[in-house]
Tab-separated table of C-alpha atoms in Angstrom:
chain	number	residue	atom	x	y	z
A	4	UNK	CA	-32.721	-11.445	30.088
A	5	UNK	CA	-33.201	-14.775	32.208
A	6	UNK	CA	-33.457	-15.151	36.075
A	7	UNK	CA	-30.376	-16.281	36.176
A	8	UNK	CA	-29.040	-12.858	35.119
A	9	UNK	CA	-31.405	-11.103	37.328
A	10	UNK	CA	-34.635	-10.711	35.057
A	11	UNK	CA	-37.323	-12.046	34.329
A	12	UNK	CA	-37.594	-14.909	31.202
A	13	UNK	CA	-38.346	-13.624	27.428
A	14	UNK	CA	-40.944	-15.541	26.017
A	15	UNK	CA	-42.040	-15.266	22.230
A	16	UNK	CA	-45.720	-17.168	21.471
A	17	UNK	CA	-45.914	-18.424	18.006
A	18	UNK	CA	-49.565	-20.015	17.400
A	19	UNK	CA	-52.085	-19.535	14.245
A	20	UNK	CA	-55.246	-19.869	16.436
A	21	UNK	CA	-55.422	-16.738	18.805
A	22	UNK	CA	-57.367	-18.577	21.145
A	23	UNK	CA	-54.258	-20.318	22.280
A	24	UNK	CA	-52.108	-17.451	22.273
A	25	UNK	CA	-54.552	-15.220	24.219
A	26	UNK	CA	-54.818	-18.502	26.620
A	27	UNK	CA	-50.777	-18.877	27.126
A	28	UNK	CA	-50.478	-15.058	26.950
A	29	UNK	CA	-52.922	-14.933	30.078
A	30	UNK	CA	-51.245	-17.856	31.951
A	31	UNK	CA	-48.235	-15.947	31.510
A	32	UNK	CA	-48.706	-12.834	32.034
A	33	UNK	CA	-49.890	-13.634	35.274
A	34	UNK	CA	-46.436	-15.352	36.759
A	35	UNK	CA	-43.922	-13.289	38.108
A	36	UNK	CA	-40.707	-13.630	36.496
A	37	UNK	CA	-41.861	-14.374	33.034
A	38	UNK	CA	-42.352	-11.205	30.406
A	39	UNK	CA	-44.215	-12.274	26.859
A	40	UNK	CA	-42.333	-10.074	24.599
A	41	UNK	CA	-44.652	-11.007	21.433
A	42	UNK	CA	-47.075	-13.221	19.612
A	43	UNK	CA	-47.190	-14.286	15.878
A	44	UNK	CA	-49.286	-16.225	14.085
A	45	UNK	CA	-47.504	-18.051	12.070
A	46	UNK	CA	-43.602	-19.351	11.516
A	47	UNK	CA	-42.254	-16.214	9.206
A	48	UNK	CA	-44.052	-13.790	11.520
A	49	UNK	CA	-42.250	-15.411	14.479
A	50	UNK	CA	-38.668	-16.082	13.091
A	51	UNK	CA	-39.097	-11.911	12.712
A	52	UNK	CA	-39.978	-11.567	16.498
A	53	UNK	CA	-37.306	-13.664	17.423
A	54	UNK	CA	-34.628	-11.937	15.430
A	55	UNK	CA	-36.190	-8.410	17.323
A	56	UNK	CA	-36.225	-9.661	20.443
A	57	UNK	CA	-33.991	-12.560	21.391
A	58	UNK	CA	-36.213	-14.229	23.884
A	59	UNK	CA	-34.776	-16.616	26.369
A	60	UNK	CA	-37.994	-19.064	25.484
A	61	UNK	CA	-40.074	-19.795	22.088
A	62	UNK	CA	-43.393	-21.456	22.330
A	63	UNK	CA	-43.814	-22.469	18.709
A	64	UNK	CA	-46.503	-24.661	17.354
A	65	UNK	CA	-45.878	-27.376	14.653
A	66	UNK	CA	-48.319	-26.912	11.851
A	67	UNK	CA	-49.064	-23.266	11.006
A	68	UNK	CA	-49.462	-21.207	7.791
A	69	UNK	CA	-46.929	-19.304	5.852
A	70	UNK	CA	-43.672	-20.781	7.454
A	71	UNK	CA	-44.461	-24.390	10.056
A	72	UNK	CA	-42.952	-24.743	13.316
A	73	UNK	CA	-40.027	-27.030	12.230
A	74	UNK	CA	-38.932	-24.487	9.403
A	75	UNK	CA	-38.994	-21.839	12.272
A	76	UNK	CA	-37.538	-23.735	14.368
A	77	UNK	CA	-34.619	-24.541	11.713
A	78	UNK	CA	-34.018	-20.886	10.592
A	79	UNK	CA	-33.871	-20.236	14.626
A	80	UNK	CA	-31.288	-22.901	15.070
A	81	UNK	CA	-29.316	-21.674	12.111
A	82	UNK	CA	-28.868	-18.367	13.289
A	83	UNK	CA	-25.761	-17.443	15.319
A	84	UNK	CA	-27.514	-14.275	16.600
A	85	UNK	CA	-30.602	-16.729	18.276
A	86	UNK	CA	-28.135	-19.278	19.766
A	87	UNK	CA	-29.752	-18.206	22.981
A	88	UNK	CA	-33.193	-19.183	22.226
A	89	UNK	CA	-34.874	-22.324	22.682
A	90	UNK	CA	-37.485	-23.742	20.749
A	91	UNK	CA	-40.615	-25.108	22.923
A	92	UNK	CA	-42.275	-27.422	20.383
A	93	UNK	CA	-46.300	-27.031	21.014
A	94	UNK	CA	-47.627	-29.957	19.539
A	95	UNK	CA	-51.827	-31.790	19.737
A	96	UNK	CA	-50.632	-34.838	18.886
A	97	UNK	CA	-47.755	-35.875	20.700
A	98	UNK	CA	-44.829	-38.167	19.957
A	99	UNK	CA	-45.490	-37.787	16.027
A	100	UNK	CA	-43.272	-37.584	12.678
A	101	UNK	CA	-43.530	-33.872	13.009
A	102	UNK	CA	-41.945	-33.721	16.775
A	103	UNK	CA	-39.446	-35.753	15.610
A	104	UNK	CA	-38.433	-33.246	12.798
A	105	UNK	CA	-38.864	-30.119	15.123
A	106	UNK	CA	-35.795	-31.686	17.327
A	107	UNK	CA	-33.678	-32.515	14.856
A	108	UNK	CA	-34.040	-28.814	13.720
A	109	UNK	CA	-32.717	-28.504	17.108
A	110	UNK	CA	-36.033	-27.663	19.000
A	111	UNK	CA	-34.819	-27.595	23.437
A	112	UNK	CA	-38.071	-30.305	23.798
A	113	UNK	CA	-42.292	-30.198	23.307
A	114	UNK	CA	-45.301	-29.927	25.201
A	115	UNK	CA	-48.962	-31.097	24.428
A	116	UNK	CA	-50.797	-28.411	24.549
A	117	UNK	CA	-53.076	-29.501	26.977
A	118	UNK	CA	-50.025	-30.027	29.276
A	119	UNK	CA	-50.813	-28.615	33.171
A	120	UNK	CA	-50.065	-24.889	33.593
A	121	UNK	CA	-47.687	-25.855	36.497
A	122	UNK	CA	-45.626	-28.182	34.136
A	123	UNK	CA	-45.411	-25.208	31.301
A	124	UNK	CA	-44.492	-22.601	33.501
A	125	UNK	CA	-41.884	-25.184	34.942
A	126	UNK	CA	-40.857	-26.144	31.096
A	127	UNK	CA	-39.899	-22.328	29.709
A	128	UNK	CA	-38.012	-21.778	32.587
A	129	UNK	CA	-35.719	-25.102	32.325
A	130	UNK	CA	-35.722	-24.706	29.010
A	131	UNK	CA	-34.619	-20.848	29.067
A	132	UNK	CA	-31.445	-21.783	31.796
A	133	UNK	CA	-30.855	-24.110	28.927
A	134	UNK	CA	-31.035	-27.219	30.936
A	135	UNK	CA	-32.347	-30.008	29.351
A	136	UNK	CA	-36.111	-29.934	28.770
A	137	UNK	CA	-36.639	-33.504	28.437
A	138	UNK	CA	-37.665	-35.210	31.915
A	139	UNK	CA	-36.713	-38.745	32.184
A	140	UNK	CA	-40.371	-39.922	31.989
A	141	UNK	CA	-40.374	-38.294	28.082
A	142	UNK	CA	-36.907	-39.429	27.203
A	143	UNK	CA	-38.133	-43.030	28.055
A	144	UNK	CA	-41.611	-42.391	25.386
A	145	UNK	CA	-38.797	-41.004	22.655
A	146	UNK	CA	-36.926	-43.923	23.077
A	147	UNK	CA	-40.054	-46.429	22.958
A	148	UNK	CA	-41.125	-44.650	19.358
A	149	UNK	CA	-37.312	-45.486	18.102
A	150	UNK	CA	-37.999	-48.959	18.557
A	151	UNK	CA	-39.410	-49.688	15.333
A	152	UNK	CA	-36.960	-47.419	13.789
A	153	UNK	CA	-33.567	-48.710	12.551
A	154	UNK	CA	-30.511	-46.427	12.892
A	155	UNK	CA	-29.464	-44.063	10.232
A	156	UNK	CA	-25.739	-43.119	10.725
A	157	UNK	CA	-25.999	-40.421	8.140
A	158	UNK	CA	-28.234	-38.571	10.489
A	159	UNK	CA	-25.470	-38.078	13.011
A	160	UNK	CA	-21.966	-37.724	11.470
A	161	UNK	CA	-18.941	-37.053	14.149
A	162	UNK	CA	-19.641	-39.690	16.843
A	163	UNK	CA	-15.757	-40.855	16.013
A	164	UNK	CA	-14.316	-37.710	17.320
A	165	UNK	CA	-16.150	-38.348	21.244
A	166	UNK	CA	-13.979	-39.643	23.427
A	167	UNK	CA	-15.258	-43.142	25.135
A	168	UNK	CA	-16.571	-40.842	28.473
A	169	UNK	CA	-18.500	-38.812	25.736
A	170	UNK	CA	-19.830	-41.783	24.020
A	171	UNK	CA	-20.879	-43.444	27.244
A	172	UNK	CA	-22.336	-40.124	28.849
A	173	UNK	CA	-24.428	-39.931	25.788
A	174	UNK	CA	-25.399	-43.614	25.839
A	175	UNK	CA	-26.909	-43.308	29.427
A	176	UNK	CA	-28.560	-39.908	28.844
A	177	UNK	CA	-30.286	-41.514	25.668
A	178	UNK	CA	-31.492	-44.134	28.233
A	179	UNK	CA	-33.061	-41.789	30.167
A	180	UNK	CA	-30.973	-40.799	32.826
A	181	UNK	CA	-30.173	-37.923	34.325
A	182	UNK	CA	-26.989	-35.765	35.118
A	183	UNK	CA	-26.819	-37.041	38.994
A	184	UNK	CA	-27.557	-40.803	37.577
A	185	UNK	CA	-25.061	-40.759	35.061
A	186	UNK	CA	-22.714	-39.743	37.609
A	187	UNK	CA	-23.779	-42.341	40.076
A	188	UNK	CA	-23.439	-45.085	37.352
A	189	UNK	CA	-19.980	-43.824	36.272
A	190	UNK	CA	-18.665	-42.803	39.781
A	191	UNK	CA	-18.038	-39.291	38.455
A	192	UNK	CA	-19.485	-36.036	40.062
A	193	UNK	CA	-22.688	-34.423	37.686
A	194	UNK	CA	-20.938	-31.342	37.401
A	195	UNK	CA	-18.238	-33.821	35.209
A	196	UNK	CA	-21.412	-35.793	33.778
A	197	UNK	CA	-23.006	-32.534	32.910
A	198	UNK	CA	-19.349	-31.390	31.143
A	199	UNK	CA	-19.107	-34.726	29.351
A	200	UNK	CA	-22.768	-34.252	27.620
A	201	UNK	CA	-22.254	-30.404	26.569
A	202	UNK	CA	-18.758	-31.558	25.036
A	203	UNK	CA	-20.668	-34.316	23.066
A	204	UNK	CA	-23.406	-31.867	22.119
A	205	UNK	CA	-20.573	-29.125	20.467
A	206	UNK	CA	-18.732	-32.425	18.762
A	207	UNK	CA	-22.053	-33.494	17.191
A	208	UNK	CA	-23.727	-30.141	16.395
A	209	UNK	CA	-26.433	-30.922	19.124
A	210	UNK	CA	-28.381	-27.378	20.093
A	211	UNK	CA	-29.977	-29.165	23.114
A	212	UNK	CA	-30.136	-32.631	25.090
A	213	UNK	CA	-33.583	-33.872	23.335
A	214	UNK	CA	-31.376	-33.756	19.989
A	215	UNK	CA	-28.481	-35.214	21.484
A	216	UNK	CA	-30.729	-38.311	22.110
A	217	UNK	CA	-32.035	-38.666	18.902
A	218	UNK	CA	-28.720	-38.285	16.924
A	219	UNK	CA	-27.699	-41.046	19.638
A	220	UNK	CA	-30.322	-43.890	18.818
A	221	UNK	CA	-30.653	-42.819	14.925
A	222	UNK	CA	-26.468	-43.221	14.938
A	223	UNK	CA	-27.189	-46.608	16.480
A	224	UNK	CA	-25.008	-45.911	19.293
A	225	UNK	CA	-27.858	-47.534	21.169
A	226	UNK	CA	-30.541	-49.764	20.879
A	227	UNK	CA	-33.830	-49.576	22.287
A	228	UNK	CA	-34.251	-52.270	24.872
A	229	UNK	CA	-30.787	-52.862	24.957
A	230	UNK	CA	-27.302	-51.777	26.983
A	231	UNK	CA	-25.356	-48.859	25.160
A	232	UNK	CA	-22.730	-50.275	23.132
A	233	UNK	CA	-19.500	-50.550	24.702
A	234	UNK	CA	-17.454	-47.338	23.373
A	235	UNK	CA	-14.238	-47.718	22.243
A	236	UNK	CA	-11.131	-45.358	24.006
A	237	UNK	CA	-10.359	-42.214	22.403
C-alpha cells in the first residue's frame, strides 16, 4: 500500500553486496512512511519477493549473480500481477549500456548509488505514485548519450497509431520537459498533457516515462539537438 492510499510505501531491496542493503535498509527504515518489506541478493531471489509481496518500489541493482537486474527487471515488467511495481535501477556507473537495457525492460528510472539520501527517499516515493522518475536534469544526460546513436524504428513499433497531440506530447517530454511545460508550450492544461503522455505510453507498450523517451529518440521521432519532427494529424 502507497501514501496515496493511506500507507506507507513497499519497498523490496535487491543488492548482492549486503553492505548496501544493510546501508539502504537503515536509511529506510528510519523514514516514516516507507516499510522495507524484503531484501535479496540477487535477481531470481528478488523476482520471488516481488511476486510475495507486491511492493509499491524495487531498488534493484544491475549486475548481480544468478538472475541481473535487467532480467529482473524484465520478468517484473512481464508480469500482469507486478504491474504496480516499479523498478529503481541502482547502478555505479551511470548512464551505461546496461541502464539503457534496464529501461527498455521497462525499469520507472536509476540512481547512482552514491546518490544523496534526500534525493532517494524523494525517488521511491515518485516513483511508487508512478509519476515519472526521470527529472528534467536526467532526461537532458539520456538524451546527450543518444546523440551518437542513430534511431532504430524496430525498437519502437506503434508510433502510427498516436494521434499528432500524442506524438507531439511525446516529442517535448523526450526533450526534457515536464507535464506543466508541455502544457505551457501547447496551451493545454497538464492534467491534458499528463493524459496525452499515459495514452502514448499504453499505444507503445511504455511501463513508465524514462521508456517512453527512449522508444521516442530510438524511433527517431526526435533528434538530439534538434526540434521534434512535425507529427502528422491522426
Amino acid at each position: 500500500m502507497s501514501e496515496e492510499t493511506g500507507g506507507p510505501v513497499r519497498v523490496l531491496i535487491v543488492d548482492d553486496q549486503a553492505l548496501m542493503r544493510a546501508g539502504f535498509r537503515a536509511l529506510l527504515d528510519a523514514e516514516d512512511g516507507i516499510e522495507v518489506v524484503g531484501e535479496a541478493a540477487d535477481g531470481r531471489a528478488g523476482l520471488e519477493l516481488a511476486r510475495l509481496h507486491t511492493p509499491d518500489t524495487a531498488l534493484i541493482d544491475v549486475q548481480m549473480p544468478v538472475m541481473t537486474g535487467i532480467e529482473a527487471t524484465r520478468a517484473i515488467a512481464a508480469d500482469p500481477l507486478l504491474s504496480g511495481v516499479r523498478v529503481v535501477i541502482l547502478t555505479n556507473y551511470g548512464l551505461d549500456e546496461y541502464v539503457f537495457e534496464a529501461l527498455r525492460a521497462g525499469a520507472a528510472g536509476f540512481l547512482l548509488k552514491d546518490t544523496e539520501p534526500a534525493e532517494l527517499l524523494r525517488a521511491i516515493r515518485v516513483a511508487a505514485s508512478g509519476d515519472a522518475l526521470l527529472s528534467p536534469a536526467i532526461t537532458r544526460r539520456l538524451i546527450g548519450a543518444f546523440v551518437a546513436r542513430p534511431p532504430d524504428r524496430s525498437t519502437a513499433p506503434g508510433f502510427e497509431t498516436l494521434t499528432r497531440r500524442e506524438r507531439e506530447v511525446s516529442a517535448l517530454a523526450a526533450r526534457g520537459l515536464t507535464n506543466e511545460e508541455i502544457a505551457a508550450h501547447m496551451v493545454i492544461s497538464p492534467f491534458t498533457a499528463k493524459t496525452h503522455i499515459s495514452r502514448a505510453m499504453i499505444k507503445l507498450g511504455a511501463r513508465g516515462r524514462a521508456q517512453l523517451v527512449l522508444f521516442v529518440y530510438e524511433s527517431g521521432l526526435v533528434t538530439p539537438g534538434e526540434p521534434g519532427r512535425g507529427p502528422s494529424p491522426a
